Short mmCIF file of N, CA and C in Angstrom, two decimals:
data_model
loop_
_atom_site.label_atom_id
_atom_site.label_comp_id
_atom_site.label_asym_id
_atom_site.label_seq_id
_atom_site.Cartn_x
_atom_site.Cartn_y
_atom_site.Cartn_z
N MET N 1 42.01 -70.84 25.14
CA MET N 1 41.34 -71.09 26.34
C MET N 1 41.22 -71.95 27.21
N ALA N 2 41.34 -73.42 26.06
CA ALA N 2 41.56 -74.66 26.97
C ALA N 2 42.87 -74.88 27.29
N SER N 3 44.20 -74.22 26.82
CA SER N 3 45.53 -74.77 27.25
C SER N 3 45.69 -73.34 28.25
N LEU N 4 44.68 -72.30 28.48
CA LEU N 4 45.43 -71.63 29.67
C LEU N 4 44.37 -72.15 30.93
N LEU N 5 43.31 -73.43 30.72
CA LEU N 5 42.75 -73.85 31.67
C LEU N 5 43.80 -75.08 31.91
N ILE N 6 44.78 -75.77 31.42
CA ILE N 6 45.23 -77.07 31.45
C ILE N 6 46.96 -75.81 32.62
N LEU N 7 46.89 -75.08 31.77
CA LEU N 7 48.58 -74.44 32.41
C LEU N 7 48.04 -74.05 33.95
N ALA N 8 46.97 -73.65 34.26
CA ALA N 8 46.65 -72.80 35.52
C ALA N 8 46.51 -73.88 36.43
N ALA N 9 45.83 -75.35 35.95
CA ALA N 9 45.70 -76.40 36.59
C ALA N 9 47.16 -76.68 36.87
N GLN N 10 48.16 -76.64 36.36
CA GLN N 10 49.33 -77.07 36.60
C GLN N 10 49.99 -76.21 37.96
N GLY N 11 49.68 -74.99 37.85
CA GLY N 11 50.30 -74.14 38.81
C GLY N 11 51.08 -73.22 38.25
N GLY N 12 51.81 -72.90 37.29
CA GLY N 12 52.89 -71.57 36.78
C GLY N 12 52.34 -71.42 35.36
N ILE N 13 50.86 -70.87 35.75
CA ILE N 13 50.41 -70.00 34.51
C ILE N 13 51.07 -68.33 34.37
N VAL N 14 51.39 -67.80 35.50
CA VAL N 14 52.42 -66.66 35.30
C VAL N 14 53.88 -66.73 34.35
N ASP N 15 53.99 -68.25 35.57
CA ASP N 15 55.34 -68.17 34.57
C ASP N 15 55.38 -68.60 32.68
N ASN N 16 54.45 -69.59 32.60
CA ASN N 16 54.26 -69.79 31.53
C ASN N 16 53.78 -68.49 30.44
N LEU N 17 53.21 -67.51 30.96
CA LEU N 17 53.36 -66.54 30.16
C LEU N 17 54.22 -65.37 29.82
N VAL N 18 55.16 -65.66 30.64
CA VAL N 18 56.16 -64.50 30.62
C VAL N 18 57.32 -65.57 29.82
N GLU N 19 57.56 -66.76 29.83
CA GLU N 19 57.80 -67.33 29.19
C GLU N 19 57.49 -67.12 27.66
N SER N 20 56.11 -67.16 27.54
CA SER N 20 55.27 -67.24 26.16
C SER N 20 55.57 -65.80 25.41
N ALA N 21 55.44 -64.62 26.52
CA ALA N 21 55.73 -63.32 25.84
C ALA N 21 57.38 -63.18 25.44
N GLN N 22 58.24 -63.64 26.07
CA GLN N 22 59.57 -63.73 25.63
C GLN N 22 59.74 -64.39 24.37
N GLU N 23 59.11 -65.86 24.48
CA GLU N 23 59.26 -66.41 23.48
C GLU N 23 59.15 -65.35 21.90
N THR N 24 57.83 -64.81 22.19
CA THR N 24 56.76 -63.86 20.62
C THR N 24 57.90 -62.60 20.25
N GLY N 25 58.27 -61.74 21.69
CA GLY N 25 59.32 -60.99 21.50
C GLY N 25 60.88 -61.65 20.43
N ARG N 26 61.17 -62.91 20.87
CA ARG N 26 62.70 -62.81 20.33
C ARG N 26 61.68 -63.58 18.79
N VAL N 27 60.83 -63.72 18.71
CA VAL N 27 60.35 -64.14 16.86
C VAL N 27 60.18 -63.03 16.28
N PHE N 28 59.84 -61.44 17.13
CA PHE N 28 59.51 -60.67 16.22
C PHE N 28 60.82 -59.91 16.32
N GLY N 29 61.71 -59.51 17.31
CA GLY N 29 62.46 -59.15 17.44
C GLY N 29 61.99 -57.31 18.23
N VAL N 30 61.78 -58.00 18.94
CA VAL N 30 61.33 -57.09 20.23
C VAL N 30 62.15 -56.61 21.62
N ASN N 31 62.58 -55.39 21.42
CA ASN N 31 63.54 -55.27 22.51
C ASN N 31 62.67 -54.21 23.30
N ALA N 32 62.81 -55.15 24.87
CA ALA N 32 61.75 -54.72 26.08
C ALA N 32 62.08 -53.26 26.18
N TRP N 33 64.08 -52.92 26.78
CA TRP N 33 63.68 -51.23 26.69
C TRP N 33 63.69 -50.45 25.82
N LEU N 34 63.47 -50.32 24.10
CA LEU N 34 63.19 -49.95 23.49
C LEU N 34 61.94 -49.83 23.12
N LEU N 35 61.19 -51.09 23.76
CA LEU N 35 59.49 -51.01 23.79
C LEU N 35 58.80 -49.97 24.73
N PHE N 36 59.66 -50.13 26.24
CA PHE N 36 59.30 -49.33 27.62
C PHE N 36 59.45 -47.99 26.87
N SER N 37 61.04 -47.77 26.03
CA SER N 37 60.76 -46.06 26.23
C SER N 37 59.96 -45.36 25.11
N GLN N 38 59.22 -46.47 24.09
CA GLN N 38 59.00 -45.95 23.36
C GLN N 38 57.16 -45.65 23.96
N ILE N 39 57.28 -47.01 24.70
CA ILE N 39 55.46 -46.10 25.35
C ILE N 39 55.67 -44.95 26.62
N ILE N 40 57.04 -44.49 26.93
CA ILE N 40 57.36 -43.82 27.85
C ILE N 40 57.35 -42.66 26.83
N SER N 41 57.70 -42.66 25.79
CA SER N 41 57.52 -41.18 24.72
C SER N 41 56.22 -41.01 24.65
N PHE N 42 55.20 -42.22 24.10
CA PHE N 42 53.95 -42.05 23.60
C PHE N 42 53.22 -41.49 24.74
N CYS N 43 53.34 -41.86 26.38
CA CYS N 43 52.24 -40.79 27.09
C CYS N 43 52.90 -39.35 26.83
N ILE N 44 54.27 -39.38 27.39
CA ILE N 44 54.34 -38.12 27.03
C ILE N 44 53.95 -37.35 26.20
N VAL N 45 53.97 -37.86 25.04
CA VAL N 45 53.38 -37.41 23.47
C VAL N 45 52.10 -36.89 23.80
N ALA N 46 51.25 -37.93 24.48
CA ALA N 46 49.80 -38.06 24.35
C ALA N 46 49.59 -37.02 25.73
N PHE N 47 50.22 -36.66 26.27
CA PHE N 47 49.74 -35.81 28.10
C PHE N 47 50.29 -34.30 27.76
N LEU N 48 51.34 -34.50 26.72
CA LEU N 48 50.94 -32.83 25.94
C LEU N 48 50.07 -32.52 24.75
N LEU N 49 49.86 -33.46 24.12
CA LEU N 49 48.72 -33.20 23.52
C LEU N 49 47.44 -32.93 24.16
N GLN N 50 47.04 -33.09 25.08
CA GLN N 50 46.06 -33.70 25.76
C GLN N 50 46.27 -32.36 26.39
N LYS N 51 46.85 -31.38 26.91
CA LYS N 51 47.38 -30.14 27.73
C LYS N 51 47.58 -29.35 26.66
N PHE N 52 47.88 -29.38 25.65
CA PHE N 52 48.48 -27.97 24.76
C PHE N 52 47.16 -28.08 23.33
N ALA N 53 46.67 -29.16 23.12
CA ALA N 53 46.20 -29.32 21.70
C ALA N 53 44.93 -29.68 21.66
N TYR N 54 44.78 -30.53 22.70
CA TYR N 54 43.24 -31.40 22.44
C TYR N 54 42.37 -30.09 23.60
N LYS N 55 42.52 -30.22 24.60
CA LYS N 55 42.15 -28.89 25.39
C LYS N 55 41.57 -27.75 24.66
N PRO N 56 42.67 -26.85 24.07
CA PRO N 56 42.56 -25.29 23.89
C PRO N 56 41.13 -25.95 22.53
N ILE N 57 41.33 -26.88 21.70
CA ILE N 57 40.35 -27.61 20.49
C ILE N 57 38.96 -27.70 20.79
N LEU N 58 39.17 -28.35 22.00
CA LEU N 58 37.84 -28.62 22.45
C LEU N 58 37.01 -27.07 23.11
N THR N 59 37.56 -26.39 23.64
CA THR N 59 37.89 -24.96 24.49
C THR N 59 37.22 -24.05 22.92
N VAL N 60 37.65 -24.37 22.49
CA VAL N 60 37.51 -23.32 20.76
C VAL N 60 36.46 -23.77 20.56
N LEU N 61 36.10 -25.50 20.17
CA LEU N 61 34.94 -26.05 19.54
C LEU N 61 33.94 -25.10 20.67
N GLU N 62 33.64 -25.30 21.94
CA GLU N 62 32.41 -24.98 23.03
C GLU N 62 32.11 -23.14 22.41
N THR N 63 33.41 -22.40 22.67
CA THR N 63 33.62 -21.51 22.53
C THR N 63 32.24 -21.05 21.00
N ARG N 64 32.62 -21.75 20.33
CA ARG N 64 31.87 -21.66 19.15
C ARG N 64 30.77 -22.25 19.00
N ARG N 65 30.54 -22.78 19.61
CA ARG N 65 29.27 -24.37 20.01
C ARG N 65 28.25 -22.74 20.63
N GLN N 66 28.69 -21.92 21.57
CA GLN N 66 28.25 -21.24 22.55
C GLN N 66 27.69 -19.97 21.73
N LYS N 67 28.71 -19.82 20.83
CA LYS N 67 28.41 -18.38 19.61
C LYS N 67 27.15 -18.91 18.70
N ILE N 68 27.49 -19.94 18.36
CA ILE N 68 26.43 -20.53 17.32
C ILE N 68 24.88 -20.29 17.92
N ALA N 69 24.95 -20.72 18.84
CA ALA N 69 23.37 -21.10 20.25
C ALA N 69 23.23 -19.41 20.35
N GLU N 70 24.17 -18.54 20.11
CA GLU N 70 23.80 -17.32 20.68
C GLU N 70 23.28 -16.32 19.41
N GLY N 71 23.75 -16.83 18.14
CA GLY N 71 23.44 -16.37 17.13
C GLY N 71 22.29 -16.91 16.59
N LEU N 72 21.71 -18.19 17.06
CA LEU N 72 20.41 -18.90 16.65
C LEU N 72 19.59 -17.98 17.44
N ALA N 73 20.05 -18.15 18.93
CA ALA N 73 18.57 -16.74 19.97
C ALA N 73 18.74 -15.56 19.01
N ASN N 74 19.80 -14.73 19.13
CA ASN N 74 19.77 -13.76 18.26
C ASN N 74 18.93 -13.51 16.80
N ALA N 75 18.92 -14.99 16.21
CA ALA N 75 18.17 -15.06 14.80
C ALA N 75 16.76 -15.02 15.11
N GLU N 76 16.27 -15.88 16.61
CA GLU N 76 14.91 -16.00 16.67
C GLU N 76 13.99 -14.88 17.18
N LYS N 77 15.09 -13.87 18.02
CA LYS N 77 14.58 -12.55 18.76
C LYS N 77 14.42 -11.41 17.37
N ILE N 78 15.09 -11.61 16.26
CA ILE N 78 15.43 -10.63 15.33
C ILE N 78 14.01 -11.11 14.57
N LYS N 79 13.79 -12.25 14.09
CA LYS N 79 12.96 -12.79 13.29
C LYS N 79 11.38 -12.52 14.30
N VAL N 80 11.46 -12.39 15.71
CA VAL N 80 10.35 -11.77 16.20
C VAL N 80 10.53 -10.58 15.76
N GLN N 81 11.22 -9.90 15.94
CA GLN N 81 11.16 -8.48 16.19
C GLN N 81 10.80 -7.69 14.71
N LEU N 82 11.25 -8.65 13.49
CA LEU N 82 10.36 -8.67 12.31
C LEU N 82 9.02 -8.87 12.17
N ALA N 83 8.22 -9.70 12.86
CA ALA N 83 7.30 -10.18 12.91
C ALA N 83 5.98 -9.14 13.79
N GLU N 84 7.04 -8.22 14.04
CA GLU N 84 6.44 -7.08 15.30
C GLU N 84 6.03 -5.95 14.78
N SER N 85 7.66 -5.65 14.10
CA SER N 85 7.63 -4.51 13.20
C SER N 85 6.69 -4.29 11.57
N GLU N 86 6.37 -5.56 11.16
CA GLU N 86 5.84 -5.91 10.14
C GLU N 86 4.15 -5.71 10.87
N ALA N 87 3.80 -6.26 11.63
CA ALA N 87 2.63 -6.15 12.59
C ALA N 87 2.12 -4.34 12.39
N ARG N 88 3.53 -3.93 12.86
CA ARG N 88 3.54 -2.43 13.35
C ARG N 88 2.84 -1.77 11.85
N VAL N 89 4.01 -2.43 11.01
CA VAL N 89 3.48 -1.07 9.38
C VAL N 89 2.78 -1.96 9.18
N GLN N 90 2.37 -3.19 9.00
CA GLN N 90 0.41 -3.71 8.49
C GLN N 90 -0.19 -2.46 9.12
N GLU N 91 -0.38 -2.23 10.13
CA GLU N 91 -1.01 -1.21 11.09
C GLU N 91 -1.44 -0.56 10.91
N ILE N 92 -0.28 0.34 10.42
CA ILE N 92 -0.27 1.97 10.02
C ILE N 92 -0.48 1.78 8.47
N LEU N 93 -0.46 0.82 7.81
CA LEU N 93 -0.88 0.88 6.50
C LEU N 93 -2.26 1.17 6.07
N THR N 94 -3.03 -0.11 7.25
CA THR N 94 -4.26 0.27 7.59
C THR N 94 -4.91 1.37 7.61
N LYS N 95 -4.03 1.76 8.58
CA LYS N 95 -4.68 3.23 8.92
C LYS N 95 -4.38 4.41 8.43
N ALA N 96 -3.46 4.25 7.81
CA ALA N 96 -3.07 5.37 6.60
C ALA N 96 -4.38 5.45 5.97
N ASN N 97 -4.51 4.16 4.98
CA ASN N 97 -5.46 3.98 3.99
C ASN N 97 -6.54 4.26 4.45
N ALA N 98 -6.90 4.08 5.85
CA ALA N 98 -8.65 4.50 6.45
C ALA N 98 -8.41 5.94 6.82
N ASP N 99 -7.41 6.76 6.93
CA ASP N 99 -7.63 8.01 6.93
C ASP N 99 -7.47 8.77 5.01
N ALA N 100 -6.79 7.99 4.25
CA ALA N 100 -7.24 8.18 3.53
C ALA N 100 -8.27 8.44 2.53
N GLN N 101 -8.83 7.15 2.88
CA GLN N 101 -10.45 6.88 2.47
C GLN N 101 -11.53 8.09 2.76
N ARG N 102 -11.34 7.94 4.12
CA ARG N 102 -12.13 9.44 4.81
C ARG N 102 -11.58 10.59 4.08
N MET N 103 -10.42 10.98 4.20
CA MET N 103 -10.05 12.38 3.38
C MET N 103 -10.88 12.63 1.75
N ILE N 104 -10.70 11.21 1.39
CA ILE N 104 -11.36 11.23 -0.20
C ILE N 104 -12.73 11.52 -0.04
N ASP N 105 -13.65 10.56 1.10
CA ASP N 105 -15.13 10.74 0.98
C ASP N 105 -15.10 12.33 1.49
N GLU N 106 -14.67 13.02 2.19
CA GLU N 106 -14.89 14.48 2.56
C GLU N 106 -14.54 15.28 1.14
N ALA N 107 -13.27 14.78 0.69
CA ALA N 107 -13.77 15.64 -0.62
C ALA N 107 -14.38 15.70 -1.38
N ARG N 108 -14.62 14.33 -1.84
CA ARG N 108 -16.25 14.09 -2.52
C ARG N 108 -17.42 14.72 -2.37
N ALA N 109 -17.67 14.84 -0.89
CA ALA N 109 -18.55 15.14 -0.33
C ALA N 109 -18.78 16.83 -0.39
N SER N 110 -17.72 17.15 -0.20
CA SER N 110 -17.24 18.96 -0.54
C SER N 110 -17.30 19.10 -1.95
N ALA N 111 -17.11 18.32 -2.69
CA ALA N 111 -16.97 18.70 -4.28
C ALA N 111 -17.81 18.68 -4.95
N GLN N 112 -19.08 17.62 -3.88
CA GLN N 112 -20.37 17.60 -4.36
C GLN N 112 -21.38 18.59 -3.83
N VAL N 113 -21.04 19.53 -2.79
CA VAL N 113 -21.70 20.53 -1.71
C VAL N 113 -21.30 21.58 -2.58
N VAL N 114 -20.10 22.02 -3.01
CA VAL N 114 -19.42 23.07 -4.33
C VAL N 114 -20.21 22.82 -5.69
N ALA N 115 -20.15 21.34 -6.08
CA ALA N 115 -21.28 21.65 -7.19
C ALA N 115 -22.65 21.72 -7.37
N ASP N 116 -23.05 21.08 -6.04
CA ASP N 116 -24.75 21.37 -5.82
C ASP N 116 -25.14 22.84 -5.92
N LYS N 117 -24.21 24.17 -5.24
CA LYS N 117 -24.27 25.43 -5.07
C LYS N 117 -23.64 25.73 -6.50
N ARG N 118 -22.91 25.17 -7.12
CA ARG N 118 -22.17 26.07 -8.80
C ARG N 118 -23.82 25.70 -9.74
N THR N 119 -24.25 24.32 -9.42
CA THR N 119 -25.79 23.85 -10.26
C THR N 119 -27.27 24.97 -9.78
N GLN N 120 -27.55 24.94 -8.87
CA GLN N 120 -28.06 25.87 -8.17
C GLN N 120 -27.62 27.61 -8.27
N GLN N 121 -26.24 27.75 -8.45
CA GLN N 121 -26.51 28.93 -8.90
C GLN N 121 -26.52 29.65 -10.60
N ALA N 122 -26.07 28.13 -11.13
CA ALA N 122 -26.37 28.42 -12.38
C ALA N 122 -27.83 28.75 -12.84
N ILE N 123 -28.78 27.12 -12.48
CA ILE N 123 -30.21 27.60 -12.42
C ILE N 123 -30.25 28.84 -12.30
N SER N 124 -30.22 29.44 -11.10
CA SER N 124 -30.81 30.91 -10.65
C SER N 124 -30.52 32.30 -11.81
N GLU N 125 -28.99 31.81 -12.41
CA GLU N 125 -28.73 32.49 -13.43
C GLU N 125 -29.45 32.52 -14.52
N ALA N 126 -29.76 30.98 -14.88
CA ALA N 126 -30.18 30.68 -15.92
C ALA N 126 -32.08 31.06 -15.93
N GLU N 127 -32.65 31.05 -14.81
CA GLU N 127 -33.41 31.85 -14.08
C GLU N 127 -34.12 33.40 -14.77
N GLN N 128 -32.70 33.77 -14.25
CA GLN N 128 -32.82 35.11 -14.05
C GLN N 128 -32.83 35.77 -15.93
N ILE N 129 -31.95 35.08 -16.66
CA ILE N 129 -31.58 35.29 -18.15
C ILE N 129 -32.96 34.77 -18.53
N ILE N 130 -33.61 33.88 -18.31
CA ILE N 130 -35.08 33.34 -19.07
C ILE N 130 -35.85 34.93 -18.68
N ALA N 131 -36.16 34.92 -17.57
CA ALA N 131 -37.49 36.19 -17.00
C ALA N 131 -36.90 38.07 -17.75
N LYS N 132 -34.94 37.95 -17.73
CA LYS N 132 -35.24 39.31 -18.64
C LYS N 132 -35.48 38.94 -19.86
N ALA N 133 -35.09 38.03 -20.70
CA ALA N 133 -35.34 37.39 -22.11
C ALA N 133 -36.86 37.49 -22.29
N ARG N 134 -37.57 37.17 -21.40
CA ARG N 134 -39.32 37.10 -21.50
C ARG N 134 -39.57 38.34 -21.01
N GLU N 135 -39.31 39.22 -20.34
CA GLU N 135 -38.99 40.87 -20.17
C GLU N 135 -38.96 41.53 -21.59
N ALA N 136 -37.78 41.05 -22.22
CA ALA N 136 -37.31 41.86 -23.43
C ALA N 136 -38.04 41.41 -24.39
N THR N 137 -38.93 40.17 -24.11
CA THR N 137 -39.71 39.89 -25.30
C THR N 137 -40.89 39.95 -25.55
N GLY N 138 -41.26 40.36 -24.09
CA GLY N 138 -42.43 41.37 -23.60
C GLY N 138 -42.95 42.78 -24.02
N ILE N 139 -41.61 43.17 -23.57
CA ILE N 139 -40.98 44.55 -24.30
C ILE N 139 -41.08 45.17 -25.84
N GLU N 140 -40.39 43.99 -26.59
CA GLU N 140 -40.50 44.54 -28.28
C GLU N 140 -41.55 43.99 -28.48
N ARG N 141 -42.37 42.98 -28.03
CA ARG N 141 -43.63 42.68 -28.50
C ARG N 141 -44.65 43.87 -28.44
N GLU N 142 -44.77 44.38 -27.30
CA GLU N 142 -45.63 45.75 -27.08
C GLU N 142 -45.13 46.69 -28.08
N LYS N 143 -43.93 47.21 -28.13
CA LYS N 143 -43.32 47.57 -28.76
C LYS N 143 -43.68 47.57 -30.70
N THR N 144 -43.58 46.60 -30.90
CA THR N 144 -44.17 45.40 -32.20
C THR N 144 -45.68 46.08 -32.66
N LEU N 145 -46.06 45.13 -31.54
CA LEU N 145 -47.66 45.31 -31.62
C LEU N 145 -47.67 47.15 -31.72
N SER N 146 -47.34 47.96 -30.68
CA SER N 146 -47.45 49.53 -31.02
C SER N 146 -47.65 49.84 -32.42
N GLU N 147 -46.47 49.49 -33.01
CA GLU N 147 -46.06 50.24 -34.61
C GLU N 147 -46.93 49.30 -35.13
N LEU N 148 -47.03 48.15 -35.24
CA LEU N 148 -48.14 47.63 -35.82
C LEU N 148 -49.41 48.01 -35.80
N LYS N 149 -49.75 48.60 -34.75
CA LYS N 149 -51.02 49.07 -34.48
C LYS N 149 -51.23 51.01 -35.52
N ARG N 150 -50.02 51.11 -35.24
CA ARG N 150 -49.73 52.48 -36.01
C ARG N 150 -49.96 52.23 -37.67
N GLU N 151 -49.14 51.46 -37.84
CA GLU N 151 -49.26 50.94 -39.31
C GLU N 151 -50.52 51.02 -39.59
N VAL N 152 -50.91 49.77 -39.06
CA VAL N 152 -52.39 49.49 -39.44
C VAL N 152 -53.61 50.96 -39.68
N ALA N 153 -52.96 51.29 -38.11
CA ALA N 153 -53.95 53.04 -38.25
C ALA N 153 -53.79 53.53 -39.53
N ARG N 154 -52.63 53.48 -39.95
CA ARG N 154 -52.11 54.77 -41.07
C ARG N 154 -52.50 53.86 -42.65
N LEU N 155 -52.72 52.41 -42.63
CA LEU N 155 -52.83 51.72 -43.99
C LEU N 155 -54.42 52.14 -43.87
N VAL N 156 -54.95 51.94 -43.08
CA VAL N 156 -56.99 51.84 -43.11
C VAL N 156 -56.98 53.43 -43.16
N ILE N 157 -56.33 54.38 -42.70
CA ILE N 157 -56.66 55.64 -42.96
C ILE N 157 -56.52 55.78 -45.01
N ASP N 158 -55.44 55.32 -44.83
CA ASP N 158 -55.06 55.68 -46.32
C ASP N 158 -56.03 55.09 -47.24
N THR N 159 -56.39 53.59 -46.86
CA THR N 159 -57.56 52.77 -47.65
C THR N 159 -58.58 53.46 -47.68
N THR N 160 -59.07 54.09 -46.57
CA THR N 160 -60.70 54.74 -46.18
C THR N 160 -60.75 56.14 -46.95
N THR N 161 -59.52 56.86 -46.84
CA THR N 161 -59.32 58.17 -47.47
C THR N 161 -59.61 58.05 -49.19
N LYS N 162 -58.92 56.89 -49.71
CA LYS N 162 -58.41 56.35 -51.21
C LYS N 162 -60.39 55.93 -51.36
N VAL N 163 -60.48 54.83 -50.77
CA VAL N 163 -62.01 54.22 -51.21
C VAL N 163 -62.90 55.60 -51.01
N THR N 164 -63.31 56.22 -49.86
CA THR N 164 -64.04 57.45 -49.78
C THR N 164 -63.93 58.30 -50.35
N GLY N 165 -62.71 58.53 -50.86
CA GLY N 165 -62.24 59.93 -51.66
C GLY N 165 -62.50 60.79 -50.68
N ARG N 166 -62.53 61.44 -49.91
CA ARG N 166 -62.27 62.24 -48.40
C ARG N 166 -61.59 62.42 -47.37
N VAL N 167 -61.44 63.01 -46.91
CA VAL N 167 -60.09 63.14 -45.93
C VAL N 167 -60.54 63.22 -44.80
N LEU N 168 -60.65 62.12 -43.32
CA LEU N 168 -60.75 61.89 -42.73
C LEU N 168 -60.46 63.33 -41.69
N THR N 169 -61.12 62.86 -40.30
CA THR N 169 -61.22 64.44 -39.46
C THR N 169 -60.56 63.54 -38.10
N GLN N 170 -59.71 64.56 -37.49
CA GLN N 170 -59.30 63.46 -36.06
C GLN N 170 -60.21 62.68 -35.35
N THR N 171 -61.22 63.02 -35.38
CA THR N 171 -62.16 62.23 -34.54
C THR N 171 -62.45 60.93 -35.17
N ASP N 172 -62.83 60.81 -36.48
CA ASP N 172 -62.30 59.49 -37.24
C ASP N 172 -61.45 59.06 -37.44
N GLN N 173 -60.13 59.14 -37.41
CA GLN N 173 -59.00 58.85 -37.63
C GLN N 173 -58.75 58.23 -35.79
N LYS N 174 -59.27 58.70 -35.40
CA LYS N 174 -58.94 57.91 -33.59
C LYS N 174 -59.50 56.85 -33.19
N ARG N 175 -61.37 57.02 -33.74
CA ARG N 175 -62.23 56.06 -33.89
C ARG N 175 -62.02 54.17 -34.96
N ILE N 176 -61.19 55.12 -36.07
CA ILE N 176 -61.05 53.74 -36.90
C ILE N 176 -59.73 52.93 -36.11
N ASN N 177 -59.14 53.99 -35.48
CA ASN N 177 -57.91 53.64 -34.84
C ASN N 177 -57.77 52.78 -33.61
N GLU N 178 -58.83 52.99 -32.73
CA GLU N 178 -59.42 51.94 -32.36
C GLU N 178 -60.22 51.22 -32.32
N GLU N 179 -60.76 50.96 -33.70
CA GLU N 179 -61.14 49.78 -34.00
C GLU N 179 -60.23 48.66 -34.17
N ALA N 180 -59.14 49.45 -35.08
CA ALA N 180 -58.37 48.63 -35.47
C ALA N 180 -57.13 48.01 -34.99
N ALA N 181 -57.06 48.29 -33.54
CA ALA N 181 -56.16 48.10 -32.57
C ALA N 181 -56.91 47.17 -31.68
N GLN N 182 -58.55 47.10 -31.43
CA GLN N 182 -58.67 46.14 -30.70
C GLN N 182 -59.17 44.71 -31.75
N GLN N 183 -58.93 44.68 -32.96
CA GLN N 183 -58.58 43.85 -33.64
C GLN N 183 -57.76 43.16 -33.70
N VAL N 184 -56.75 44.06 -34.08
CA VAL N 184 -55.33 43.43 -33.45
C VAL N 184 -54.59 42.56 -32.37
N GLY N 185 -55.43 43.98 -31.52
CA GLY N 185 -55.23 42.65 -30.44
C GLY N 185 -56.15 41.60 -30.10
N ALA N 186 -56.98 41.39 -30.40
CA ALA N 186 -57.53 40.23 -30.65
C ALA N 186 -57.19 39.18 -31.01
#
């Protein structure tokens, strides 16, 4: 930098730079026309790459970025729809469970009513059977008592006939039968 200031002060800065560049070119073996043609070739290749390679690649990348953004937006929409669907499914399941529970309760109540009717019917039938059994027992008892009275009367008559040694009349037999029946009935 100090040498540049000195050269500038002397007034031939541009000439010195050109001479310095030429000297550097000769030391390194640089051909000016060859360097100029290479620079032109590089600019042409850079222009062609820019126009036919770089822009299409950027366009493809931009298109891909937009598709990814759309995909993410669609994924978010699908997530929202899925959440809404799950909420609707949960609501439907809750309603179905409530309906099922109501039906079960109604069936239990109906079954209880039927069971109560059957129980009442069974109790009524049992009472009828008991009443019939009591009636049959009463009839059988009366029949047995009647037979017992006749048997006792016969035994009394036979015993009286044997003890007294005489034959009883119809009136005596009737009186003894009545007394025996009263004693047996008591």
